[in-house]
Tab-separated table of C-alpha atoms in Angstrom:
chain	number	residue	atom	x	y	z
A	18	UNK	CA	-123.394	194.194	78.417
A	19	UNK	CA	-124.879	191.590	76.173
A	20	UNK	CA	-128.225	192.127	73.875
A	21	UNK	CA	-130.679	189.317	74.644
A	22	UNK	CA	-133.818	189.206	71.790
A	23	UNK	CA	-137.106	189.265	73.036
A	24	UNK	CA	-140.097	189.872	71.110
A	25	UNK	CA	-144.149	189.148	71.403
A	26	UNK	CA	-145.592	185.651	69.498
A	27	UNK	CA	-149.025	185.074	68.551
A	28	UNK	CA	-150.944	181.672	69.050
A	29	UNK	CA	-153.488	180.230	67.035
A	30	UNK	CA	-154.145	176.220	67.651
A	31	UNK	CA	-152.117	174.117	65.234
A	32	UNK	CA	-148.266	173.035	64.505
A	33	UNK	CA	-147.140	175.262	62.939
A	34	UNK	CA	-149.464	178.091	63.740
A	35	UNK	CA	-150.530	180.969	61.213
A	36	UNK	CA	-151.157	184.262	62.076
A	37	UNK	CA	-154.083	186.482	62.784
A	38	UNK	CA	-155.606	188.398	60.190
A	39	UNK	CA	-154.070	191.447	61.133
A	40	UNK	CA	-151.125	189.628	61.941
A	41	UNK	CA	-151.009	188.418	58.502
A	42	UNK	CA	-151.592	191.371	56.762
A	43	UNK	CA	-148.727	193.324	58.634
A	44	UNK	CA	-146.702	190.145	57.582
A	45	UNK	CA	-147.328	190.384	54.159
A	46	UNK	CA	-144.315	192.720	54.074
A	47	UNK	CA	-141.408	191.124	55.575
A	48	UNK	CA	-139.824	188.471	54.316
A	49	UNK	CA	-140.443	184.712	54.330
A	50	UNK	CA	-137.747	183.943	56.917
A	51	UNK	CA	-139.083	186.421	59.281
A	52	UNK	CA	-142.565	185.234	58.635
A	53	UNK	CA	-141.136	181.206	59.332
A	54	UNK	CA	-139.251	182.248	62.380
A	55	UNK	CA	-143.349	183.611	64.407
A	56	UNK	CA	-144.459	179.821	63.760
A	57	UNK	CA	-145.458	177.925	66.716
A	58	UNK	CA	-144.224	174.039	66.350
A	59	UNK	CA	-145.466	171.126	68.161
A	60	UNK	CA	-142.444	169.136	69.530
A	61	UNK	CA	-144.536	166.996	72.118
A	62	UNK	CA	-146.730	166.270	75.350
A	63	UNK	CA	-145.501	168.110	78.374
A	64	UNK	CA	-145.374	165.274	80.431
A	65	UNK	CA	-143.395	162.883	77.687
A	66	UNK	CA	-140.842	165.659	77.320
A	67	UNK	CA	-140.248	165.919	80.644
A	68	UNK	CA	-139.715	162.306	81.437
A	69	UNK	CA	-137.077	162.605	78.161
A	70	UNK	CA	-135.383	165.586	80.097
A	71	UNK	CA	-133.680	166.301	76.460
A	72	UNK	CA	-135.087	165.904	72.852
A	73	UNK	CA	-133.196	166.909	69.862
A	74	UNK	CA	-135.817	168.069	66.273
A	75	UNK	CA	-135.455	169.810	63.369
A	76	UNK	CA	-137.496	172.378	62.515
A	77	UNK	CA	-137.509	174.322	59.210
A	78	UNK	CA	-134.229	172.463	58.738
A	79	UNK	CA	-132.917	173.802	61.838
A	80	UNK	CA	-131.731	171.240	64.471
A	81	UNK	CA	-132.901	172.324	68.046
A	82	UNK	CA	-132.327	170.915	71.460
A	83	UNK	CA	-135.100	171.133	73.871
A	84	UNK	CA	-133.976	170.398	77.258
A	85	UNK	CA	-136.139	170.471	80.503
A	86	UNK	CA	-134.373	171.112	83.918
A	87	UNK	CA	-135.876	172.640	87.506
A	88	UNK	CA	-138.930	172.781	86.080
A	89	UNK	CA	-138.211	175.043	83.209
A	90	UNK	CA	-138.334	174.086	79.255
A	91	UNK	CA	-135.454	175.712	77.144
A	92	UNK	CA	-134.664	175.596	73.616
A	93	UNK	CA	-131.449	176.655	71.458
A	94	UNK	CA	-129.361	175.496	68.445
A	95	UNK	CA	-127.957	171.460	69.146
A	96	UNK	CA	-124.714	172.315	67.973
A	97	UNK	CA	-122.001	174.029	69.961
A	98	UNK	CA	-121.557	177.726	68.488
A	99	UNK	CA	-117.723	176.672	68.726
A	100	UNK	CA	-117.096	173.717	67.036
A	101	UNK	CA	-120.168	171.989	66.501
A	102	UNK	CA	-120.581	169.423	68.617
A	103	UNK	CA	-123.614	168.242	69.543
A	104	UNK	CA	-124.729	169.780	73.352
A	105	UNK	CA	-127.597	166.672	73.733
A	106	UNK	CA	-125.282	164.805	76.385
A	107	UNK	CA	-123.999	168.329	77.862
A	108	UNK	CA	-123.974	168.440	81.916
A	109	UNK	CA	-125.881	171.481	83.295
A	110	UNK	CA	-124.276	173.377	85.686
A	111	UNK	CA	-125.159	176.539	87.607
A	112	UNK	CA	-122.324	179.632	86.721
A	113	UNK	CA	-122.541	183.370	88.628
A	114	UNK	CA	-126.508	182.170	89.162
A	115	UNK	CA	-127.095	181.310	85.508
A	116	UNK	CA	-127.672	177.471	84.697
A	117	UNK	CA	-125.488	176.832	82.047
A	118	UNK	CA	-125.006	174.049	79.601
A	119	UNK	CA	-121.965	172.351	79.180
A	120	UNK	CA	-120.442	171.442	75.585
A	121	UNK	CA	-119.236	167.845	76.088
A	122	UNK	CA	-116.616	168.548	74.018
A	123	UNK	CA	-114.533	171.501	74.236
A	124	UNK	CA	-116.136	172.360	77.664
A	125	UNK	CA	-117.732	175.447	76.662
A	126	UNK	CA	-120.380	177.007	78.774
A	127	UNK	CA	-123.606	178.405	77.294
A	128	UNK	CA	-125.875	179.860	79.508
A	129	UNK	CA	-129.801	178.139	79.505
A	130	UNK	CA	-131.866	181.111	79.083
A	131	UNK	CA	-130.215	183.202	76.812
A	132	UNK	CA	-127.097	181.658	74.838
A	133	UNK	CA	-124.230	183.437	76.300
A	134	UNK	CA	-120.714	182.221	76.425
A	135	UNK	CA	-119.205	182.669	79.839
A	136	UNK	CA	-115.598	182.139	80.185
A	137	UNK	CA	-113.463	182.537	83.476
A	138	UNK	CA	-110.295	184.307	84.067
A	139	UNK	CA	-108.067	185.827	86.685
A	140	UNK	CA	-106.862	189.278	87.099
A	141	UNK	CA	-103.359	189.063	87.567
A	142	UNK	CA	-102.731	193.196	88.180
A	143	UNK	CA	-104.449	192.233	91.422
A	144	UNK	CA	-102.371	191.562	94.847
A	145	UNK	CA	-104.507	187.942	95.218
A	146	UNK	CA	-105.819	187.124	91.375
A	147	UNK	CA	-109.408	185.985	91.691
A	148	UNK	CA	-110.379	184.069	89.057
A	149	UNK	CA	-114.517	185.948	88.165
A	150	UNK	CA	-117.030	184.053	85.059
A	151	UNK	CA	-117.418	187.079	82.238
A	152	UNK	CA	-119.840	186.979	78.853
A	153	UNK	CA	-118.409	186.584	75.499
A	154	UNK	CA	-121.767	187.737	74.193
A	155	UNK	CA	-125.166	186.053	72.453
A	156	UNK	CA	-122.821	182.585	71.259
A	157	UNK	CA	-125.876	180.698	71.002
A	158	UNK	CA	-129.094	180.919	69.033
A	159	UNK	CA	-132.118	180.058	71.618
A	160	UNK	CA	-135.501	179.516	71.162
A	161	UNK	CA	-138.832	180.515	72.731
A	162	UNK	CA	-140.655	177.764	74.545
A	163	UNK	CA	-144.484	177.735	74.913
A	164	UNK	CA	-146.854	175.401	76.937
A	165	UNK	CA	-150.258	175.429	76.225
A	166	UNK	CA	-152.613	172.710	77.257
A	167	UNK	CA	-150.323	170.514	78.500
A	168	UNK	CA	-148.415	170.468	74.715
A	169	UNK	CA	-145.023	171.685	74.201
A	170	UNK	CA	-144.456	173.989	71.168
A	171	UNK	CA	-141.326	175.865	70.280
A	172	UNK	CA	-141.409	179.330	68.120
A	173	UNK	CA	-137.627	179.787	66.099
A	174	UNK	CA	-135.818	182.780	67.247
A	175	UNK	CA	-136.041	185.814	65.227
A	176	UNK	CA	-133.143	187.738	66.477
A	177	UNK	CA	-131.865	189.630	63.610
A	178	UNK	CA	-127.988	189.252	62.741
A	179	UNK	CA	-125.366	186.451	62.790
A	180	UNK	CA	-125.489	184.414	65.940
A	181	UNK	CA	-122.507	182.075	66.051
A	182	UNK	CA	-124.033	178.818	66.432
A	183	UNK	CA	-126.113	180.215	62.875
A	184	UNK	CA	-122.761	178.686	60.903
A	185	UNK	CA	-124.079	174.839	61.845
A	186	UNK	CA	-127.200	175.134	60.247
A	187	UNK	CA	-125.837	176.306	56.919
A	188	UNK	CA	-125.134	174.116	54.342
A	189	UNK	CA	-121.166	175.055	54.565
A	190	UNK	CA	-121.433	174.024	58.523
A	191	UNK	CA	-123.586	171.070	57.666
A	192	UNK	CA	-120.903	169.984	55.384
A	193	UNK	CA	-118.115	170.514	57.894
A	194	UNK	CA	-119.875	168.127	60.537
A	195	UNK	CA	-120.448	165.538	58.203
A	196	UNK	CA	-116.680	165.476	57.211
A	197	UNK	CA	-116.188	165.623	61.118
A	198	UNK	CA	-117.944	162.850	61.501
A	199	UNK	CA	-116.798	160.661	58.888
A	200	UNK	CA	-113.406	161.140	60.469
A	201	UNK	CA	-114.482	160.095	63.879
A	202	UNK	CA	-116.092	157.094	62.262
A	203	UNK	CA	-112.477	155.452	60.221
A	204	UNK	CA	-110.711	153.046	62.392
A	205	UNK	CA	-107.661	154.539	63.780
A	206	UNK	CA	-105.002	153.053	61.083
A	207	UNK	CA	-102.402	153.298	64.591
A	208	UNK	CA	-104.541	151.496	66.852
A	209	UNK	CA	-103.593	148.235	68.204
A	210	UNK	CA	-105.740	145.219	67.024
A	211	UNK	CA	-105.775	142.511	69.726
C-alpha cells in the first residue's frame, strides 16, 4: 500500500500567492520551506499549455514538468527519480488503469497522478507464471495543479520526507547531471570519422 500526500491550498490572486491572514499567522510557525512549498505559481495560459502538451520550469530552484494529457494537467519533478534523466520526451502509457509516464531512458514507469514506480514481474511458484504491474512506492515528487480563470498555476508539493526524485534537485544531484552531461557531450574518442 503506498502513501499518496494530499493536503488543502489556499488562493489569493497573484504568482506566487501569499496567504490569508489567518493563514499567515498559523504560518508564522513552521518553517520557510513549508511556508514556500503553499505558494501558488503562474506557469501559463491554459490554452498555450495545452497546445505545448509539455513545459518544463523551475520554480524555487526546483525543475518541474508540467504535462497535459486527456484533458488533465499534471505536475512532478523533470528528472527521473532513478537516474536523472530528463522525463520531457517520455511516452505516456496507460499501466493496471493508471497513465503512466515513461523515462526515455532507463524505461522506468512513473505513474501521472501520484509518482509511483510500477514494475512488472512474474510469479514463477505458479503452474502458468503471469507476469502482474506492482508499486515500488511514492518514486516521484508530484505537484498540485490549479486552474483558475483560464491560468495555469502549480503549488510545490509539501509531502514531508525524502522522495527519491528529491536527490536531483540538490546541489550533489545537480552536480552529478552536469558531469552526466558533459560526458554525453565529448566526441566518442572510438568513433569512426568519415
Amino acid at each position: 500500500m503506498t502513501h499518496i500526500c494530499k493536503s488543502l491550498f489556499t488562493f489569493t490572486a497573484g504568482a506566487p500567492t501569499g496567504h490569508s491572514k489567518k493563514r499567515h499567522k498559523q504560518s508564522r510557525t513552521n518553517s520557510m520551506d513549508e511556508r514556500k512549498s503553499s505558494r501558488m505559481y503562474f506557469i501559463g495560459k491554459k490554452e498555450d499549455l495545452i497546445q505545448a502538451k509539455r513545459t518544463s520550469v523551475t520554480l524555487d530552484g526546483r525543475d518541474i514538468l508540467i504535462v497535459y494529457h486527456q484533458r488533465v494537467f499534471y505536475a512532478m519533478d523533470l528528472q527521473c527519480y532513478h537516474a536523472g534523466s530528463t522525463l520531457l520526451n517520455g511516452d505516456i502509457e496507460e499501466i493496471s488503469n493508471k497513465l503512466c509516464l515513461v523515462c526515455p531512458k532507463h524505461k522506468y514507469k512513473i505513474t501521472l497522478a501520484e509518482g509511483e514506480g510500477l514494475y512488472r514481474v512474474s510469479n514463477l511458484a505458479e503452474k502458468v507464471p503471469t507476469r502482474l504491474w506492482y508499486s515500488k512506492g511514492v518514486k516521484q515528487r508530484v505537484h498540485k495543479v490549479t486552474e483558475v480563470d483560464e491560468d495555469i498555476f502549480v503549488t510545490l508539493s509539501d509531502c514531508p520526507g525524502w522522495i527519491e526524485s528529491d536527490y536531483y534537485q540538490t546541489e550533489k544531484g545537480r552536480e552529478e547531471l552536469s558531469k552526466a552531461q558533459e560526458l554525453d557531450s565529448e566526441p566518442d574518442p572510438d568513433a569512426d570519422e568519415d
